[in-house]
Short mmCIF file of C-alpha atoms in Angstrom, two decimals:
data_model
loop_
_atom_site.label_atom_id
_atom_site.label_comp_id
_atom_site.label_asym_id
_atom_site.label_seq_id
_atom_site.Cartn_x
_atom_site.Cartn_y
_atom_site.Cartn_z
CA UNK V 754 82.37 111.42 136.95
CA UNK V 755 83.48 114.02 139.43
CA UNK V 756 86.67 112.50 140.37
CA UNK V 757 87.51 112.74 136.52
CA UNK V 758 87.10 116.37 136.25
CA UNK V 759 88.84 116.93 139.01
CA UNK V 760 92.02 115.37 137.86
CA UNK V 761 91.56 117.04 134.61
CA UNK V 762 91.05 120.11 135.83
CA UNK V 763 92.64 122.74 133.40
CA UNK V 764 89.30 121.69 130.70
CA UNK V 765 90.80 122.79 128.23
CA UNK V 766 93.88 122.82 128.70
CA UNK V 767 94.43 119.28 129.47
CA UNK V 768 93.99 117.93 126.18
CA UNK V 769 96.44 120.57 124.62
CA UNK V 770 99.32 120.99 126.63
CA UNK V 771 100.50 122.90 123.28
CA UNK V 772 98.36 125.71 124.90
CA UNK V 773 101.02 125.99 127.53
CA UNK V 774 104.31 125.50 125.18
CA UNK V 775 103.60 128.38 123.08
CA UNK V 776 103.49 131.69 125.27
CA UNK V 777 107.38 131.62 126.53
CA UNK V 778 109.52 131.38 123.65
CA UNK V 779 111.12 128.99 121.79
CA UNK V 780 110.59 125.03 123.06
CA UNK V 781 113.83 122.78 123.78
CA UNK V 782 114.79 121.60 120.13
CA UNK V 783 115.68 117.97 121.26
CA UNK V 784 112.97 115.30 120.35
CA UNK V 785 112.58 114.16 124.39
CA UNK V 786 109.95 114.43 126.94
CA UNK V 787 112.77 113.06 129.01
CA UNK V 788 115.03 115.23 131.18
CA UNK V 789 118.05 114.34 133.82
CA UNK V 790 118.47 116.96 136.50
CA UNK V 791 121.70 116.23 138.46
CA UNK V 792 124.53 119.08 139.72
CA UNK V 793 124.16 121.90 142.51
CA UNK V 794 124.72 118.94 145.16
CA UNK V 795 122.68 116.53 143.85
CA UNK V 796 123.99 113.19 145.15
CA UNK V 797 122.24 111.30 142.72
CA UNK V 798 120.26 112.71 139.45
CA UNK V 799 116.37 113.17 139.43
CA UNK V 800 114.29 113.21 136.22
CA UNK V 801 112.03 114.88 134.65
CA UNK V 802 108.87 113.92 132.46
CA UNK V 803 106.08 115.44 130.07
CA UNK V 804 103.23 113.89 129.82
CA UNK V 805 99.83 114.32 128.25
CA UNK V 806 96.42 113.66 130.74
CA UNK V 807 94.59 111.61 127.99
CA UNK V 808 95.17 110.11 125.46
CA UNK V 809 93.93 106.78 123.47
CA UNK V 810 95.69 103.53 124.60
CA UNK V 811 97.25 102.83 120.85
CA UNK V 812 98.83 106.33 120.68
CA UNK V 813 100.53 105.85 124.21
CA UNK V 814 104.45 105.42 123.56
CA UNK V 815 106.14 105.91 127.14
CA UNK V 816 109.86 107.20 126.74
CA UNK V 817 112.26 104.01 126.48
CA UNK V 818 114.84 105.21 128.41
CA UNK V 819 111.82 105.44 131.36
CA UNK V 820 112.28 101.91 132.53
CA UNK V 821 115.66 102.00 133.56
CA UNK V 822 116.23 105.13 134.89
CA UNK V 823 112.65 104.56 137.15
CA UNK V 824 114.16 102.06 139.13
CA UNK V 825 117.35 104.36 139.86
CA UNK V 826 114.32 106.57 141.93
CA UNK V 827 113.10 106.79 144.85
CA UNK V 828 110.00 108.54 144.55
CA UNK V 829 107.43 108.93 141.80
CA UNK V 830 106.10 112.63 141.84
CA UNK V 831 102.49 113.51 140.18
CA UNK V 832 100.82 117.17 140.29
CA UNK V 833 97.69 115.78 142.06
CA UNK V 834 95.77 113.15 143.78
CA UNK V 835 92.02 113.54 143.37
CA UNK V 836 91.63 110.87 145.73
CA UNK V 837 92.45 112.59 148.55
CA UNK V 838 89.28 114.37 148.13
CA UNK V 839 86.45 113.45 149.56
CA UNK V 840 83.13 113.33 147.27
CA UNK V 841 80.80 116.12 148.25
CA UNK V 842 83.72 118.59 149.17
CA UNK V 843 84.80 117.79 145.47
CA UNK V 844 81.31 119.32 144.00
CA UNK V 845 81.50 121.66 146.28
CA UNK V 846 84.92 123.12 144.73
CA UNK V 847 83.45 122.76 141.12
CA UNK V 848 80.88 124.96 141.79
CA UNK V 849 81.06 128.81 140.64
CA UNK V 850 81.11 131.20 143.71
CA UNK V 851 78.19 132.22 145.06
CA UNK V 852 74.95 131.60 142.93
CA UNK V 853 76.67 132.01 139.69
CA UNK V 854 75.19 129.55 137.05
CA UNK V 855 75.95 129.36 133.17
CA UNK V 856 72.75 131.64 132.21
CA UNK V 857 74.58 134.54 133.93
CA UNK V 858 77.57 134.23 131.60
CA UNK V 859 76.38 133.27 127.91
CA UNK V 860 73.18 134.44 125.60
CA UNK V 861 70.60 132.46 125.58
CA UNK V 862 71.87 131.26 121.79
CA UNK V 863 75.35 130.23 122.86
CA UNK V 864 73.69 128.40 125.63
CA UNK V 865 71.47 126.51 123.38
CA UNK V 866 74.52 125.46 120.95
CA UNK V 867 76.53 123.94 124.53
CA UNK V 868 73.08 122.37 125.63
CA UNK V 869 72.85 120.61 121.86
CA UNK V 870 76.21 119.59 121.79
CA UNK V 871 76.01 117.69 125.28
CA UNK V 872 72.54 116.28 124.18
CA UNK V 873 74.31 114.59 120.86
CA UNK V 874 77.96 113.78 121.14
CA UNK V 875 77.91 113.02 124.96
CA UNK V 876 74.19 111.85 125.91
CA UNK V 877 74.13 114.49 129.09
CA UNK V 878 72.04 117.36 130.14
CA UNK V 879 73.65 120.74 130.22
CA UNK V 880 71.48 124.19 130.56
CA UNK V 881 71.84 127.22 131.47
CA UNK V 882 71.06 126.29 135.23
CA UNK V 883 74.64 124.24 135.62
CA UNK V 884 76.56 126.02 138.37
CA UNK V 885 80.34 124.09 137.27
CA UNK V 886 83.12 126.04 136.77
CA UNK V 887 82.96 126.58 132.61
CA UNK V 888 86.90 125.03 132.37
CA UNK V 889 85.50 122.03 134.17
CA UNK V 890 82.06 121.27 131.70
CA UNK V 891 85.15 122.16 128.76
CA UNK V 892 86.67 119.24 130.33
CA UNK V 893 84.02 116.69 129.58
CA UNK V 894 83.19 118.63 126.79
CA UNK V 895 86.57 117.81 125.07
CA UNK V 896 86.40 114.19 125.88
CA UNK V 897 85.06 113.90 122.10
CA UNK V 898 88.35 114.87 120.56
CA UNK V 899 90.34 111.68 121.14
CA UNK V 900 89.53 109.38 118.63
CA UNK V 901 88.42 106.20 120.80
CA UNK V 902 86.03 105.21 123.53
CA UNK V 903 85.81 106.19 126.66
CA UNK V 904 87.24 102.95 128.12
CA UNK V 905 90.20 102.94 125.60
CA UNK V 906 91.09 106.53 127.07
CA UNK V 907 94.83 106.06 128.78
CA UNK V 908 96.78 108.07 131.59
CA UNK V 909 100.67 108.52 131.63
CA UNK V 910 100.24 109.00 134.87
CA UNK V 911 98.30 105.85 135.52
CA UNK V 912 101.09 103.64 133.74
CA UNK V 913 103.58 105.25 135.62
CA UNK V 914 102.36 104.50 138.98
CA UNK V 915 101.97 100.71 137.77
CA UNK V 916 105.98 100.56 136.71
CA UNK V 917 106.80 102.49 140.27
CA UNK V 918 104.59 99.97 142.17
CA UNK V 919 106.43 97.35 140.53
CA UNK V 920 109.91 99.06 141.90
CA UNK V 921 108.09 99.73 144.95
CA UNK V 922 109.00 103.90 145.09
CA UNK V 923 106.52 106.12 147.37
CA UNK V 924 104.63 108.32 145.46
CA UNK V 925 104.31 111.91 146.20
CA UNK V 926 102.16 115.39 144.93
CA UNK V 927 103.41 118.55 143.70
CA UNK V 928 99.55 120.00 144.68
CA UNK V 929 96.25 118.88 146.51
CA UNK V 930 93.37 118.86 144.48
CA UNK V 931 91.70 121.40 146.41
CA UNK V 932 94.92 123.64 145.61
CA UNK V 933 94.08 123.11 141.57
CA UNK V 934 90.37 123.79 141.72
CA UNK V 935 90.78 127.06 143.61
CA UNK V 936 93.31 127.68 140.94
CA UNK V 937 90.09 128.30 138.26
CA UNK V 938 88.48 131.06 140.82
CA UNK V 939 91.97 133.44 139.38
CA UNK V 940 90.30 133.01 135.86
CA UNK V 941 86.65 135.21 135.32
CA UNK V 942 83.91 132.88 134.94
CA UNK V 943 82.89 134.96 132.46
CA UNK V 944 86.22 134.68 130.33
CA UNK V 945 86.30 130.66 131.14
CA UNK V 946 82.63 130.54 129.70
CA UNK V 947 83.37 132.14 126.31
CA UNK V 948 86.13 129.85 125.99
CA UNK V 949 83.80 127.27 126.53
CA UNK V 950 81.51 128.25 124.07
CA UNK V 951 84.75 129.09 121.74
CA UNK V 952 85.52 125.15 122.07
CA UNK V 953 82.61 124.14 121.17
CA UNK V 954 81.52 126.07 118.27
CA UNK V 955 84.51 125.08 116.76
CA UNK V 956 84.90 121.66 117.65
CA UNK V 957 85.96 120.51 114.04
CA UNK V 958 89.20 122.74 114.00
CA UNK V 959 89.33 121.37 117.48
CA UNK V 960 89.44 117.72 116.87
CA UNK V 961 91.70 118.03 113.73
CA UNK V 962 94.36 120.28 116.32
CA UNK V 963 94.16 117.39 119.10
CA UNK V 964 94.82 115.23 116.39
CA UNK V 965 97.85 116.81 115.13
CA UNK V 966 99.37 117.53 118.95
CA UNK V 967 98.75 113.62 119.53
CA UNK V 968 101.24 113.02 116.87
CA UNK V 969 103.43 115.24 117.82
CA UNK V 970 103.43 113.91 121.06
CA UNK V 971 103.96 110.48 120.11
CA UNK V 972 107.05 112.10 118.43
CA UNK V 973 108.09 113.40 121.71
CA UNK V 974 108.55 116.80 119.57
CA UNK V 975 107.84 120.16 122.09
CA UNK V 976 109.02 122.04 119.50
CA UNK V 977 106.68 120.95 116.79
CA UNK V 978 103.68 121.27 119.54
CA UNK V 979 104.86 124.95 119.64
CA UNK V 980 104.64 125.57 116.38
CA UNK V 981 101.44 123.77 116.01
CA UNK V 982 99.55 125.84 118.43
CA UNK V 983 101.87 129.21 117.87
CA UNK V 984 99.00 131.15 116.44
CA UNK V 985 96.30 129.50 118.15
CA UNK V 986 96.59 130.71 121.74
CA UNK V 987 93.57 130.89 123.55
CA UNK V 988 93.52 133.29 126.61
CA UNK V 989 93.00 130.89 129.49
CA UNK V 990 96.69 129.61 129.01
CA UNK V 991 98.41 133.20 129.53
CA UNK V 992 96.79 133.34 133.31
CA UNK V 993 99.66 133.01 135.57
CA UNK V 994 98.15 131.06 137.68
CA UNK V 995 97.87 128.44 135.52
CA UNK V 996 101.32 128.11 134.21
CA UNK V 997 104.23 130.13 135.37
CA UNK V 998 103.01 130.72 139.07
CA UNK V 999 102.95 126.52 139.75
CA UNK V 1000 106.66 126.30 138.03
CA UNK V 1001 107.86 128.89 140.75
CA UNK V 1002 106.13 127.06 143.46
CA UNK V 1003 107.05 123.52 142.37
CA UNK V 1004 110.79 124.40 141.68
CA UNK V 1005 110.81 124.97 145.30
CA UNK V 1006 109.20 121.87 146.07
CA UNK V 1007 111.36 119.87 143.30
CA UNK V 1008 114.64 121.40 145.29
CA UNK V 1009 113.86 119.87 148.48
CA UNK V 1010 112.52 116.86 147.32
CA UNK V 1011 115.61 116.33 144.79
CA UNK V 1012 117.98 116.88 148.15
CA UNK V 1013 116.73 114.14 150.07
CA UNK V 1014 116.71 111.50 146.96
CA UNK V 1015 116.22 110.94 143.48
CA UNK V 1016 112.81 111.73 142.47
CA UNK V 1017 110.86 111.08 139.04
CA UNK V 1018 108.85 114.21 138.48
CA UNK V 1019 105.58 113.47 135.68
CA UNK V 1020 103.98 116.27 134.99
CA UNK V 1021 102.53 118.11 132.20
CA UNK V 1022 104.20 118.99 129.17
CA UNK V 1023 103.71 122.60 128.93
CA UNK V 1024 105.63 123.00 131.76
CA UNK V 1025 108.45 121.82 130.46
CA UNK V 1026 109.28 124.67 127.72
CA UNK V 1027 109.59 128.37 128.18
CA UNK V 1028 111.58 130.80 129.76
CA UNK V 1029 109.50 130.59 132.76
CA UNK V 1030 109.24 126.18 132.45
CA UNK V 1031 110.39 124.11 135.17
CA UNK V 1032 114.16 123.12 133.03
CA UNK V 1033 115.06 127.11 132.64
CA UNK V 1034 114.14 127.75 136.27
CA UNK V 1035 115.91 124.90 137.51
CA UNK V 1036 118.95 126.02 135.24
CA UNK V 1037 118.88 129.30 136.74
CA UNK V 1038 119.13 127.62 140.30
CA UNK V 1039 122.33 126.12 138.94
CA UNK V 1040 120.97 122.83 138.20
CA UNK V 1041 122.19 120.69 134.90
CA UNK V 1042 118.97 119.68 133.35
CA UNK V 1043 119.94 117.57 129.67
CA UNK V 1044 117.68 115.77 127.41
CA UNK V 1045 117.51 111.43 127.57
CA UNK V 1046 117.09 110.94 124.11
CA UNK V 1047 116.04 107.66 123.05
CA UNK V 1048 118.41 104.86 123.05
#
């Protein structure tokens, strides 16, 4: 259980990567999650890939044009590995600073409503006495907006290290996981807790907007996800630290690691679109970065 909230950290965020498309502007208008990155002395191109954390196993439709440019790579570049974290070091991290627990952030009412909703839809205790980091009980909180089991629950990220295996590339991480949990310290407790509760008491509209950013997904549309989600910002996606801080420090990572050989960067879609995404920064560098549409 802990080793899957680690490597879905952002809580609430990880399920609607919408929440990151919609605070920098406009969203690319081609219909691709797909993007070459080639120029600036590039010998060979690089690519670049959105993907979603979780989603069911029937919605998953990987990019066609993925299996033949995969094999043209080198490397296979994730964010994280939670596996390089060892167990108790890994609750450790997910822990509030010093003896902060969930009583200390919520009324006793707003505590009961979390504490019901874990009880029916998910079978677990939760009380006011959990010391987790508020983004990370979101996180298994939200596992009851995609519309299938547990077990049917997929990972782009997962199917993409099977196809690189099968090309044998090396993979490599953008971030450790210790790097992404001390990330959530930057955001008050007390702000992650309402948006917690926020999730929760509202987990209808919830579901119905997870449903709608699946689809739009599916149509590989990061403009449509923009719209969709437009109006509906919450605040934990405007902390720099979550979004345009890591595209700074990971363009500097992607330049090296692009210089050396071609790389196949998967990593969430919100950080993809935006003045501040990973394709304007790179452009800025002097980098081509196009759409692959589909064949």
């Amino acid at each position: 259980m802990y080793r899957i909230i680690v490597t879905s950290f952002l809580g609430l965020l990880l399920f609607f990567p919408a929440l990151l498309l919609a605070q920098n502007g406009q969203a690319d208008t081609a219909k691709t999650l797909l993007y070459r990155v080639s120029g600036n002395g590039l010998k060979t191109p690089s690519y670049l890939y959105g993907t979603i954390h979780a989603i069911c196993q029937d919605d998953l439709q990987l990019h066609d044009s993925i299996f033949s440019v995969l094999p043209q790579c080198k490397s296979l570049v994730l964010e994280t590995n939670s596996d390089d974290l060892e167990p108790m070091e890994m609750i450790r991290l997910s822990f509030m600073k010093g003896d902060t627990s969930l009583k200390m952030l919520l009324s006793e009412a707003k505590l009961k409503e979390i504490e019901t909703f874990f009880k029916k839809e998910l079978n677990m205790p939760m009380n006011g006495e959990a010391r987790f980091k508020p983004i990370l009980i979101g996180t298994m909180a939200m596992t009851v907006l995609v519309d299938c089991p547990m077990s049917q629950i997929a990972s782009v990220e997962n199917v993409l290290s099977i196809e690189a295996k099968k090309y044998k590339l090396k993979t490599q991480y953008l971030e450790s996981p210790e790097f992404q949990l001390n990330v959530l310290d930057s955001i008050p407790y007390m702000e992650q807790a309402e948006q917690l509760y926020h999730m929760i008491d509202h987990i209808d509209d919830s579901k119905k907007a997870f449903a709608e950013l699946t689809l739009a997904y599916q149509n590989m549309d990061l403009q449509l996800i923009d719209s969709l989600m437009l109006n509906d910002i919450q605040g934990l996606a405007k902390e720099p630290s979550i979004l345009q801080n890591r595209n700074y420090a990971w363009v500097a990572k992607l330049k090296g690691m692009m210089a050396k050989e071609a790389c196949f960067f998967a990593v969430g879609a919100g950080h993809l679109a935006g003045e501040e995404s990973i394709i304007q920064l790179l452009r800025k560098e002097g980098y081509a970065v196009e759409p692959v549409l589909k064949p």
